[in-house]
Amino acid sequence: RAEKLASRLMQADPDHDARLVLAYEWIYGRPPTAAERTDISQWMRLMNDSLKKSESARDVRERETWTAFTRSMLRTNEFLYVD
């Protein structure tokens, strides 16, 4: 599920910020807050940097980073439970 969602996001827009907004809108039904954008962008940079050590190709690192991000979104209380 997370892999398919990540692929859809990557196909929907090449821009990182636009993808982030789409992810939040598709999964949570709302845009990300400024703090969420900052935190997630920083986390994604760190994830990408750690994957560089494994010598993965850029497109593979990007796909793995977006997959990990969408997987984490799908495991949150905000997604799992409706208030």
CSV table of C-alpha atoms in Angstrom, one decimal:
chain,number,residue,atom,x,y,z
A,1,ARG,CA,0.0,0.0,0.0
A,2,ALA,CA,2.7,2.5,1.0
A,3,GLU,CA,4.7,1.7,-2.1
A,4,LYS,CA,1.8,2.3,-4.4
A,5,LEU,CA,0.9,5.5,-2.7
A,6,ALA,CA,4.5,6.7,-2.9
A,7,SER,CA,4.6,5.9,-6.6
A,8,ARG,CA,1.4,7.8,-7.2
A,9,LEU,CA,2.8,10.8,-5.4
A,10,MET,CA,6.0,10.7,-7.4
A,11,GLN,CA,4.1,10.5,-10.6
A,12,ALA,CA,1.6,13.3,-9.6
A,13,ASP,CA,4.2,16.0,-9.2
A,14,PRO,CA,8.0,16.2,-9.4
A,15,ASP,CA,8.2,19.0,-6.8
A,16,HIS,CA,8.9,17.8,-3.2
A,17,ASP,CA,6.7,20.4,-1.5
A,18,ALA,CA,3.8,19.7,-3.8
A,19,ARG,CA,4.1,16.0,-3.1
A,20,LEU,CA,4.1,16.6,0.6
A,21,VAL,CA,0.9,18.6,0.4
A,22,LEU,CA,-0.7,16.0,-1.8
A,23,ALA,CA,0.2,13.2,0.7
A,24,TYR,CA,-1.4,15.1,3.5
A,25,GLU,CA,-4.5,15.9,1.5
A,26,TRP,CA,-4.9,12.3,0.3
A,27,ILE,CA,-4.2,10.6,3.6
A,28,TYR,CA,-5.4,13.1,6.3
A,29,GLY,CA,-7.7,15.3,4.2
A,30,ARG,CA,-5.8,18.4,5.2
A,31,PRO,CA,-2.7,20.3,4.3
A,32,PRO,CA,0.4,19.9,6.4
A,33,THR,CA,1.2,22.6,9.0
A,34,ALA,CA,4.3,24.7,8.6
A,35,ALA,CA,6.0,22.7,11.4
A,36,GLU,CA,5.1,19.4,9.8
A,37,ARG,CA,6.5,20.6,6.5
A,38,THR,CA,9.8,21.6,8.2
A,39,ASP,CA,10.1,18.4,10.2
A,40,ILE,CA,9.3,16.0,7.3
A,41,SER,CA,11.6,17.8,4.9
A,42,GLN,CA,14.4,17.5,7.4
A,43,TRP,CA,13.6,13.8,8.0
A,44,MET,CA,13.5,13.1,4.3
A,45,ARG,CA,16.9,14.8,3.8
A,46,LEU,CA,18.4,12.6,6.6
A,47,MET,CA,16.8,9.5,5.2
A,48,ASN,CA,18.2,10.3,1.7
A,49,ASP,CA,21.6,10.9,3.2
A,50,SER,CA,21.6,7.6,5.1
A,51,LEU,CA,20.6,5.8,1.9
A,52,LYS,CA,23.5,7.4,0.0
A,53,LYS,CA,25.8,5.3,2.2
A,54,SER,CA,24.3,2.2,0.7
A,55,GLU,CA,25.2,3.6,-2.7
A,56,SER,CA,21.6,3.4,-4.0
A,57,ALA,CA,20.8,5.2,-7.2
A,58,ARG,CA,19.1,8.6,-6.7
A,59,ASP,CA,15.7,7.4,-8.0
A,60,VAL,CA,15.9,4.3,-5.8
A,61,ARG,CA,16.7,6.5,-2.8
A,62,GLU,CA,13.8,8.9,-3.6
A,63,ARG,CA,11.4,6.0,-4.0
A,64,GLU,CA,12.5,4.4,-0.7
A,65,THR,CA,12.3,7.7,1.1
A,66,TRP,CA,8.8,8.4,-0.1
A,67,THR,CA,7.7,4.9,0.6
A,68,ALA,CA,9.0,5.1,4.2
A,69,PHE,CA,7.2,8.4,4.6
A,70,THR,CA,3.9,7.2,3.4
A,71,ARG,CA,4.2,4.0,5.5
A,72,SER,CA,4.7,6.2,8.6
A,73,MET,CA,1.7,8.3,7.7
A,74,LEU,CA,-0.5,5.2,7.3
A,75,ARG,CA,0.4,4.1,10.8
A,76,THR,CA,-0.5,7.3,12.6
A,77,ASN,CA,-3.5,7.7,14.9
A,78,GLU,CA,-4.7,10.5,12.8
A,79,PHE,CA,-5.1,8.1,9.9
A,80,LEU,CA,-6.3,5.1,11.8
A,81,TYR,CA,-8.9,6.8,14.1
A,82,VAL,CA,-11.6,9.4,13.2
A,83,ASP,CA,-12.3,11.9,15.9
